[in-house]
PDB file of C-alpha atoms in Angstrom:
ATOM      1  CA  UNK M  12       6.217  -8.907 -14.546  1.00 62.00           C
ATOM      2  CA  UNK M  13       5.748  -8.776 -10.712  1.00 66.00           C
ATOM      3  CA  UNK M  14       2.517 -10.517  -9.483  1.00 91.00           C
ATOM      4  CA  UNK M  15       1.115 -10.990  -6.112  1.00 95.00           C
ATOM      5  CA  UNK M  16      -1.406 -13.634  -5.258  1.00 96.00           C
ATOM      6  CA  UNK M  17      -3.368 -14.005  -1.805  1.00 96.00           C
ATOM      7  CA  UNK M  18      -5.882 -17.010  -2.739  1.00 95.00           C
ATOM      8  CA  UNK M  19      -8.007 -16.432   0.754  1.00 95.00           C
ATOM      9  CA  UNK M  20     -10.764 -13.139   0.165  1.00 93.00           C
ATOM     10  CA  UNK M  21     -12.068 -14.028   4.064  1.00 95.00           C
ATOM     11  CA  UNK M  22     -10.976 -16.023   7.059  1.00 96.00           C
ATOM     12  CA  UNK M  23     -12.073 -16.383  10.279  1.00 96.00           C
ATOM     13  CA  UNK M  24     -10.407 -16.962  13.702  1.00 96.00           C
ATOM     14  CA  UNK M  25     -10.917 -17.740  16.859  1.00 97.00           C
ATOM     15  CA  UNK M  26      -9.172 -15.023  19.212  1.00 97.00           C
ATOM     16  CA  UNK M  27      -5.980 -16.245  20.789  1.00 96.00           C
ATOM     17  CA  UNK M  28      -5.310 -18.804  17.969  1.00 97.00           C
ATOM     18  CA  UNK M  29      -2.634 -18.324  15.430  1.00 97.00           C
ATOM     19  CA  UNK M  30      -2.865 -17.850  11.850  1.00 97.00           C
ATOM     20  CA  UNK M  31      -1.510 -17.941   8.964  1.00 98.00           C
ATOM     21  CA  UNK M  32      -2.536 -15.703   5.694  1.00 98.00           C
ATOM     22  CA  UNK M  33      -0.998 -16.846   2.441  1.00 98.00           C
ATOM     23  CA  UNK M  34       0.881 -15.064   0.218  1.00 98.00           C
ATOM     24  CA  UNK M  35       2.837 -16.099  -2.952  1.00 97.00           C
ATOM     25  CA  UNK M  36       4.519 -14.173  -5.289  1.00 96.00           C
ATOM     26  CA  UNK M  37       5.908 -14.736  -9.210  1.00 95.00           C
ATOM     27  CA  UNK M  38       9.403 -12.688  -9.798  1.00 92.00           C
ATOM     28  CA  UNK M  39      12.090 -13.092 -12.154  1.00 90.00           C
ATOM     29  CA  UNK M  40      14.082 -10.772 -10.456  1.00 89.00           C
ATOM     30  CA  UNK M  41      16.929 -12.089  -8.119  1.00 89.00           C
ATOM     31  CA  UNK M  42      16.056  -9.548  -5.522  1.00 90.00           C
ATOM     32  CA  UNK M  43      13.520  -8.088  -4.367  1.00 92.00           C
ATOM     33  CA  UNK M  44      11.337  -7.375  -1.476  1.00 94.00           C
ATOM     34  CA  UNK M  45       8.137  -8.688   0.481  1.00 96.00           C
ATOM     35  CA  UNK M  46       5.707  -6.711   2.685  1.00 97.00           C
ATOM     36  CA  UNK M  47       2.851  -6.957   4.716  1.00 98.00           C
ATOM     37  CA  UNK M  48       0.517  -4.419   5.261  1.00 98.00           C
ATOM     38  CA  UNK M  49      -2.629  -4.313   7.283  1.00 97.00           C
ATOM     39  CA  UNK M  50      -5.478  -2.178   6.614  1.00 96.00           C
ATOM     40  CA  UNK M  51      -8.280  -1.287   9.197  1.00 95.00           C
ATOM     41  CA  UNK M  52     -11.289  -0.226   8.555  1.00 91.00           C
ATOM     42  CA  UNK M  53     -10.581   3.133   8.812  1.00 89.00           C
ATOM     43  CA  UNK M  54      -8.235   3.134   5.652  1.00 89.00           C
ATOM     44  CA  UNK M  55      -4.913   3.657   6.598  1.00 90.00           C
ATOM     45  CA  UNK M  56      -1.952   1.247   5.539  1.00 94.00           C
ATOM     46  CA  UNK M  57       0.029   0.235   8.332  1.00 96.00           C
ATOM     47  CA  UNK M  58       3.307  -1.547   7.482  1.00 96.00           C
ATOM     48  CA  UNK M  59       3.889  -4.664   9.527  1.00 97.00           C
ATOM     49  CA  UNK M  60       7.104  -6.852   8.609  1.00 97.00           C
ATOM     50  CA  UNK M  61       9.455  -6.850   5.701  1.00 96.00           C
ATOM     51  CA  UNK M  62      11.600  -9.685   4.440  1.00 96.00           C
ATOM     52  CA  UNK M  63      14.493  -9.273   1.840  1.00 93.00           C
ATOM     53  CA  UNK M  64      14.769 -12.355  -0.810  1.00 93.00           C
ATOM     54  CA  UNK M  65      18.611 -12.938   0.613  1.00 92.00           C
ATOM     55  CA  UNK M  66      17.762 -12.364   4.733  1.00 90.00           C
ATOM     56  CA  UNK M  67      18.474 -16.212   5.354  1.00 86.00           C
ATOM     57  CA  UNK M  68      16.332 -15.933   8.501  1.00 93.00           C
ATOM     58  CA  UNK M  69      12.722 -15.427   8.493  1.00 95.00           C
ATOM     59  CA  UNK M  70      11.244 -11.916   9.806  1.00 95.00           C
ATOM     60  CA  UNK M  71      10.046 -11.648  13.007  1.00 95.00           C
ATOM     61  CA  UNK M  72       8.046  -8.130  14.297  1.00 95.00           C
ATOM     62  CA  UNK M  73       6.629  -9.074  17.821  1.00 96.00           C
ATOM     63  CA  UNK M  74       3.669 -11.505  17.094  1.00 97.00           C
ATOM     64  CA  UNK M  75       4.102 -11.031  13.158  1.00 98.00           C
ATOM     65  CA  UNK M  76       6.153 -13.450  11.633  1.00 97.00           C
ATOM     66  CA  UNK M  77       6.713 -13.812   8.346  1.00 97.00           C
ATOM     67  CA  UNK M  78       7.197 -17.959   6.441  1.00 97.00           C
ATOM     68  CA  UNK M  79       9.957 -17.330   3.691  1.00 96.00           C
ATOM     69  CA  UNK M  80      10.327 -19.921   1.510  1.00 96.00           C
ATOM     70  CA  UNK M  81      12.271 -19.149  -1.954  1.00 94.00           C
ATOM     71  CA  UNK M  82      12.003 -21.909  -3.847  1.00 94.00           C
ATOM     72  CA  UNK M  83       8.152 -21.554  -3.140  1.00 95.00           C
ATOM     73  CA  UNK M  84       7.690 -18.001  -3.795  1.00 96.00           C
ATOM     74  CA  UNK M  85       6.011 -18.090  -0.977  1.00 97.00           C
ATOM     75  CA  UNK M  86       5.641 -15.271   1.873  1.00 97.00           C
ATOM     76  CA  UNK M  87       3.234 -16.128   4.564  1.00 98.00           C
ATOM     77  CA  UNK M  88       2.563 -14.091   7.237  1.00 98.00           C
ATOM     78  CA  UNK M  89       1.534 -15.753  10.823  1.00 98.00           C
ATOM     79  CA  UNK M  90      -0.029 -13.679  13.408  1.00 97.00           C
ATOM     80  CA  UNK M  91       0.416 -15.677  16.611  1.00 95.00           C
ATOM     81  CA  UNK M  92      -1.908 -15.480  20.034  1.00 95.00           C
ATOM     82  CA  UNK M  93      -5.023 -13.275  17.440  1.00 96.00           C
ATOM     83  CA  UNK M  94      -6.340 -10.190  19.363  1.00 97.00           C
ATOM     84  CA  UNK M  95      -9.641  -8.489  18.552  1.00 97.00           C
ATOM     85  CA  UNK M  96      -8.024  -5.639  17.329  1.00 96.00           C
ATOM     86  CA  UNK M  97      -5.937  -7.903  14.290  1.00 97.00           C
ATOM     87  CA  UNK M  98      -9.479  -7.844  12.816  1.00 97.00           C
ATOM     88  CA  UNK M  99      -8.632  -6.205   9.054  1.00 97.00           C
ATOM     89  CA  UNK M 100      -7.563  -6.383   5.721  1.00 96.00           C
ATOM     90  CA  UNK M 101      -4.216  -7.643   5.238  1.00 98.00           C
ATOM     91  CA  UNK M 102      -2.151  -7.309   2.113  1.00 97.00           C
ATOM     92  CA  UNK M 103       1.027  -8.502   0.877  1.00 97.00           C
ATOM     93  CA  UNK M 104       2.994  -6.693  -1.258  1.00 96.00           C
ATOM     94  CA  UNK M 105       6.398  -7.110  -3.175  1.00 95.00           C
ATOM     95  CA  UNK M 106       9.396  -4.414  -4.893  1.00 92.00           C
ATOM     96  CA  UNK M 107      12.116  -5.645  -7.171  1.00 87.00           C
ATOM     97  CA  UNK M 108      15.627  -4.185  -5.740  1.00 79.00           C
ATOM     98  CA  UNK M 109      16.242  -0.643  -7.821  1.00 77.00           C
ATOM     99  CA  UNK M 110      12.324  -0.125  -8.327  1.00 82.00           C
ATOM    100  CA  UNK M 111      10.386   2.046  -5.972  1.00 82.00           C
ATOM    101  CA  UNK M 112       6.960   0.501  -7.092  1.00 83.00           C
ATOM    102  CA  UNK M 113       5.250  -1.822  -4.780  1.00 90.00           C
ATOM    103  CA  UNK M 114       2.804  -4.225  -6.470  1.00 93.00           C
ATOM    104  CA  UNK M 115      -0.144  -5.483  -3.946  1.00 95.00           C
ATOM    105  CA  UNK M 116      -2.093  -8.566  -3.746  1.00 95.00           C
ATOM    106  CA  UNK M 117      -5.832  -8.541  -3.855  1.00 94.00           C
ATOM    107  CA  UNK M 118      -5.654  -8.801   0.094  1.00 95.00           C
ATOM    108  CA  UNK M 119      -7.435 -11.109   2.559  1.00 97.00           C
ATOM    109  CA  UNK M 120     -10.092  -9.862   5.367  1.00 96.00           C
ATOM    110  CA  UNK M 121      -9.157 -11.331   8.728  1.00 98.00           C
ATOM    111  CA  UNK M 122     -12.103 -11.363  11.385  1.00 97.00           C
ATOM    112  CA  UNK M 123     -11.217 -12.421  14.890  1.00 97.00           C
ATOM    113  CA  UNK M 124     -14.131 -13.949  17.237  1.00 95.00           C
ATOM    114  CA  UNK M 125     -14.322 -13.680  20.288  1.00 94.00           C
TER     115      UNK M 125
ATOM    116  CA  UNK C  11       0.910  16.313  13.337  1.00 54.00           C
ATOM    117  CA  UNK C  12       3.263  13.335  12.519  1.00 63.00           C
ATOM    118  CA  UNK C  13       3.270  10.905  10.001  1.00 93.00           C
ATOM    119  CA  UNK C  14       1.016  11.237   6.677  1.00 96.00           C
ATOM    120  CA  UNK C  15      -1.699  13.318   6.734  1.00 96.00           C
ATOM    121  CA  UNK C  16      -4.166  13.389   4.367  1.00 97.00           C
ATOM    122  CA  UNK C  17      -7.538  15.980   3.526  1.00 97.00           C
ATOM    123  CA  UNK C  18      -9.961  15.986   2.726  1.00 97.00           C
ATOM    124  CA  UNK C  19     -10.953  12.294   4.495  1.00 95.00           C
ATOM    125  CA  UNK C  20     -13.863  12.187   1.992  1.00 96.00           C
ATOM    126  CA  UNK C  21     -14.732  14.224  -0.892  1.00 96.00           C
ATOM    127  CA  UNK C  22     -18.037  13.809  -3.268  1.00 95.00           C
ATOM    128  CA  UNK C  23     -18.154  15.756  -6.743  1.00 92.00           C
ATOM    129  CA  UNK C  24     -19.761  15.952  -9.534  1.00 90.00           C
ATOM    130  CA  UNK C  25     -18.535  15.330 -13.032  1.00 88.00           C
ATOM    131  CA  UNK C  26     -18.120  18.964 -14.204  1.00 87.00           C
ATOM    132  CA  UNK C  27     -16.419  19.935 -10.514  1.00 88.00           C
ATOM    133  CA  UNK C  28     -12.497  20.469 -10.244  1.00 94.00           C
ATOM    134  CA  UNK C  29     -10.890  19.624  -7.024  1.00 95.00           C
ATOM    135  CA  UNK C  30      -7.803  18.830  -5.179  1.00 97.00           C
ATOM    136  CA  UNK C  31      -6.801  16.046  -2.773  1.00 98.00           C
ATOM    137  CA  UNK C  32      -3.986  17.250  -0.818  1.00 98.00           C
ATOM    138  CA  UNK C  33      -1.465  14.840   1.290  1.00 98.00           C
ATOM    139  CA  UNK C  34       1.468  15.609   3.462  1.00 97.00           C
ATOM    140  CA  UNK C  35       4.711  14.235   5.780  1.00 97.00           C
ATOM    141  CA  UNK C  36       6.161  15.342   8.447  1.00 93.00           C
ATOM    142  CA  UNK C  37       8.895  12.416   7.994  1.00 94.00           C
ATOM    143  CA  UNK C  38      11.719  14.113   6.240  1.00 92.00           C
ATOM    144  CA  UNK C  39      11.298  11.899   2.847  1.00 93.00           C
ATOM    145  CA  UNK C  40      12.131  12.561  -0.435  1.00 93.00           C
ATOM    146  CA  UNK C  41       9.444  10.118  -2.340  1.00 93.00           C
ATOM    147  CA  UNK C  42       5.766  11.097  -2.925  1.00 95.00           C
ATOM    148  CA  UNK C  43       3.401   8.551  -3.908  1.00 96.00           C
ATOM    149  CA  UNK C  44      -0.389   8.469  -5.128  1.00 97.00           C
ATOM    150  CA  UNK C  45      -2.417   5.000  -4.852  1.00 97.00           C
ATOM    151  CA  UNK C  46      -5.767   4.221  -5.823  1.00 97.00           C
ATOM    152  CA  UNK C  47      -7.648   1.840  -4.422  1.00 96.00           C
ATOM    153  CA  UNK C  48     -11.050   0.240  -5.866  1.00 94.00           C
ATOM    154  CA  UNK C  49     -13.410  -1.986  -4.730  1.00 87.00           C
ATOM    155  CA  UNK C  50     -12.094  -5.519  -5.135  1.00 76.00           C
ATOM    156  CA  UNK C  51      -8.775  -4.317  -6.852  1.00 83.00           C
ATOM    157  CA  UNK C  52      -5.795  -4.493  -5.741  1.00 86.00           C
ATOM    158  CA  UNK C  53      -3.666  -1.141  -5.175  1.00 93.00           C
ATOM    159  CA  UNK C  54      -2.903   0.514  -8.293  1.00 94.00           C
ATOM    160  CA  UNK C  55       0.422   2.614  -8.373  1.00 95.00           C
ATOM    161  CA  UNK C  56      -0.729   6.513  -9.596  1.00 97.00           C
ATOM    162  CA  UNK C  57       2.390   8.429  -9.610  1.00 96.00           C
ATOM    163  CA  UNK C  58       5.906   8.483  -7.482  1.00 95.00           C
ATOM    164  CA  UNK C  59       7.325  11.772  -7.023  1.00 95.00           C
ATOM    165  CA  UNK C  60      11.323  11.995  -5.938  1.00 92.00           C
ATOM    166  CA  UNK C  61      12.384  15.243  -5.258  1.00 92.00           C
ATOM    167  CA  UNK C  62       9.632  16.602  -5.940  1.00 92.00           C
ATOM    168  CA  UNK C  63      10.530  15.372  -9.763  1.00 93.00           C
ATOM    169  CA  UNK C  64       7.613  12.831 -11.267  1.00 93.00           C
ATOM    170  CA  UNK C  65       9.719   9.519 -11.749  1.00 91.00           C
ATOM    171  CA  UNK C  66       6.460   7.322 -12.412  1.00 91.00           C
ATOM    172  CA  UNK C  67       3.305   7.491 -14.435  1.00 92.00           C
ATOM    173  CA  UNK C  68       1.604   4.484 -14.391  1.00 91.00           C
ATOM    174  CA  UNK C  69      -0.924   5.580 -17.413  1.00 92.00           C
ATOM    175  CA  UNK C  70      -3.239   7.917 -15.383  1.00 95.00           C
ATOM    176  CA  UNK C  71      -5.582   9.920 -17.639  1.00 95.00           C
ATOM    177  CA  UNK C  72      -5.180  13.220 -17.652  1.00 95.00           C
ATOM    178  CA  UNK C  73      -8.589  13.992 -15.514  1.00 96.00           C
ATOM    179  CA  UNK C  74      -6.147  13.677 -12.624  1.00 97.00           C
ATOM    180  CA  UNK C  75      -3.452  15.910 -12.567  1.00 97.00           C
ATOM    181  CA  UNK C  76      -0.379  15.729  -9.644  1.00 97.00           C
ATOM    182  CA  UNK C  77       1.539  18.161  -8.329  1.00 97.00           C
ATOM    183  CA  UNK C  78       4.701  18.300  -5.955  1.00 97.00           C
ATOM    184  CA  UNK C  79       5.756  21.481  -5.137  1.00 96.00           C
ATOM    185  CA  UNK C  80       8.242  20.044  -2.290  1.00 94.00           C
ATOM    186  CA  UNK C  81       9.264  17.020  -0.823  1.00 91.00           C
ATOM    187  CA  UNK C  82       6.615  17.450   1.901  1.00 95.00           C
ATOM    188  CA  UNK C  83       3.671  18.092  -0.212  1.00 97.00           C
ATOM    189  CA  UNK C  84       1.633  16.223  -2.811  1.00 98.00           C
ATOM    190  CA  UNK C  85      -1.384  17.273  -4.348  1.00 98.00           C
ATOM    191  CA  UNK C  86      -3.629  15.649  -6.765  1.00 98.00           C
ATOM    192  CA  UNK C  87      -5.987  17.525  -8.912  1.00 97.00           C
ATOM    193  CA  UNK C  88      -9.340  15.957 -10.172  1.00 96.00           C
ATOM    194  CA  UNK C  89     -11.451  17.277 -13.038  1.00 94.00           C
ATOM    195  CA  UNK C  90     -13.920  16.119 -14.926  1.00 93.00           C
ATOM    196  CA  UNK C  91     -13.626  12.972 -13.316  1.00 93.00           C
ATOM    197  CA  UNK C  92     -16.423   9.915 -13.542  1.00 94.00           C
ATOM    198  CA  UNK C  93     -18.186   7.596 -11.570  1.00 93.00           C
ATOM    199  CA  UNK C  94     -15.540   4.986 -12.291  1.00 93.00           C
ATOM    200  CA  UNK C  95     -12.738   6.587 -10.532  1.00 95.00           C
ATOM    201  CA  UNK C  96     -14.886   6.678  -7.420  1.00 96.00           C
ATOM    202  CA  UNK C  97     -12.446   4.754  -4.795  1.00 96.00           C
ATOM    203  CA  UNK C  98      -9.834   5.373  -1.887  1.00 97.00           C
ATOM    204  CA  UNK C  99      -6.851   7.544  -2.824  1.00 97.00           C
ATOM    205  CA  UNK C 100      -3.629   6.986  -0.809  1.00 97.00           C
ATOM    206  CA  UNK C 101      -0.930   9.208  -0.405  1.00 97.00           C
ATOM    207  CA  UNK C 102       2.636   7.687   0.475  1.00 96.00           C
ATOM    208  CA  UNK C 103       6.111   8.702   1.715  1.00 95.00           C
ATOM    209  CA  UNK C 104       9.302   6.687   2.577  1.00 93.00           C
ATOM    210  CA  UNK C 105      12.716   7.460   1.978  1.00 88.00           C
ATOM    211  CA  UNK C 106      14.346   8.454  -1.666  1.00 77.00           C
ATOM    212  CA  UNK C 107      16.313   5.227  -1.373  1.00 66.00           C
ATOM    213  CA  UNK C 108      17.295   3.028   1.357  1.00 61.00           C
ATOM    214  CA  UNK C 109      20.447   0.640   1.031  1.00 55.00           C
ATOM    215  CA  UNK C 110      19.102  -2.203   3.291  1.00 58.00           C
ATOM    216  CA  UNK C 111      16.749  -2.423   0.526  1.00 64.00           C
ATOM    217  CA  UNK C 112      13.711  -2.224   2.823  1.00 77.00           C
ATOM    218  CA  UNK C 113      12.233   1.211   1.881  1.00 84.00           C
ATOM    219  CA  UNK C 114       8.916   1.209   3.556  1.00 91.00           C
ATOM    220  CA  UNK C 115       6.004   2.890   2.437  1.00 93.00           C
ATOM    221  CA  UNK C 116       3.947   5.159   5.129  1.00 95.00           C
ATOM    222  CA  UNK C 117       0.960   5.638   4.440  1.00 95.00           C
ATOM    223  CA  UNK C 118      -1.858   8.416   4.897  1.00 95.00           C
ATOM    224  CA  UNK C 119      -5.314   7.193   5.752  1.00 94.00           C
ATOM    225  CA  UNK C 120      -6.678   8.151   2.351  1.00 95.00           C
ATOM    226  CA  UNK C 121      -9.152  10.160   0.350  1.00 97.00           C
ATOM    227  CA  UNK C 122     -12.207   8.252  -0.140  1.00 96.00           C
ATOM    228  CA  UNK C 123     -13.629  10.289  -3.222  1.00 96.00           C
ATOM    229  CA  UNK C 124     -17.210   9.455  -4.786  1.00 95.00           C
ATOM    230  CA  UNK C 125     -18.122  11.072  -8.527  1.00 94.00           C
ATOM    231  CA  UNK C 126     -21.787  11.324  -8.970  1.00 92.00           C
TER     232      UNK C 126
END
């Protein structure tokens, strides 16, 4: 069974620093998927980056990038030079190729201070 | 209007009440899909929708009730709901299938529904 884990409910960031929000996943599926998603607080879902399990390079979506490592199961996403405005929840989600469910983590709420 | 759009934005109703949440794309897709989304839960898959054709139940009860009557319109019907399914519904779109295997997921801005 899929299963997404984000281990960090909060963080909190300096603006103009990067971060990094952790993701790792548990497949037994050969391919498959990852997403990130970020949520503001006014509900919607808006997609950010996508990485497929054989794209050999990571993702990169202007100052999204997203740390691919396999034989990790790991899919972090790094924000890089934090704006006000990245202040939200952010949520990683996985599909297995030929299934059109996506299976979300429990997310993690990024704050950015000023 | 582009995108998802989804109405009402917030909805409170009693137990006995019957209502609808309605959600709809302007982004020529095929697939429908209905979230929910709880306090400290992760998103739970409701139903997927291709073709207007149900493809996924992911063991709602029958209090709500979905219906696609095209590929542009999804509609999810509430009765005798309770305070438990109080949460943020999400409507999604993306394309039927999509070979590079991305297949994003739009998303509406949601329903956020309280049962008193």
């Amino acid at each position: 069974a899929q299963k997404i884990t984000q281990t960090q409910p909060g963080m909190f960031v300096q603006e103009k620093e990067a971060v990094t929000l952790d993701c790792t996943y548990d497949t037994s599926d050969q391919s498959y998927g990852l997403f990130w998603y970020k949520q503001p607080s006014s509900g919607e879902m808006i997609f950010l980056i996508y990485q497929g399990s054989y794209d050999e390079q990571n993702a990169t979506e202007g100052r999204y990038s997203l740390n691919f490592q396999k034989a990790r199961k790991s899919a972090n996403l790094v924000i890089s030079a934090s704006q006000l405005g990245d202040s939200a929840m952010y949520f990683c989600a996985m599909r297995e190729r030929g299934a059109q469910k996506l299976v979300f983590g429990q997310g993690t709420r990024l704050t950015i201070n000023p | 209007e582009t995108g998802v759009t989804q109405t009402p934005r917030h909805l409170v109703m009693g137990m006995t009440n019957k209502k609808s949440l309605k959600c709809e794309q302007h982004l020529g897709h095929n697939a429908m899909y209905w979230y929910k989304q709880s306090a400290k839960k992760p998103l739970e898959l409701m139903f997927v929708y291709n073709f207007k054709e149900q493809t996924e139940n992911n063991s709602v009860p029958s209090r709500f009730s979905p219906e696609c009557p095209n590929s542009s319109h999804l509609f999810l019907h509430l009765h005798t709901l309770q305070p438990e399914d109080s949460a943020l519904y999400l409507c999604a779109s993306s394309p039927s299938r999509d070979s590079s295997g991305a297949n994003v997921l739009t998303f509406g801005a949601g329903s956020r529904l309280t049962v008193l």
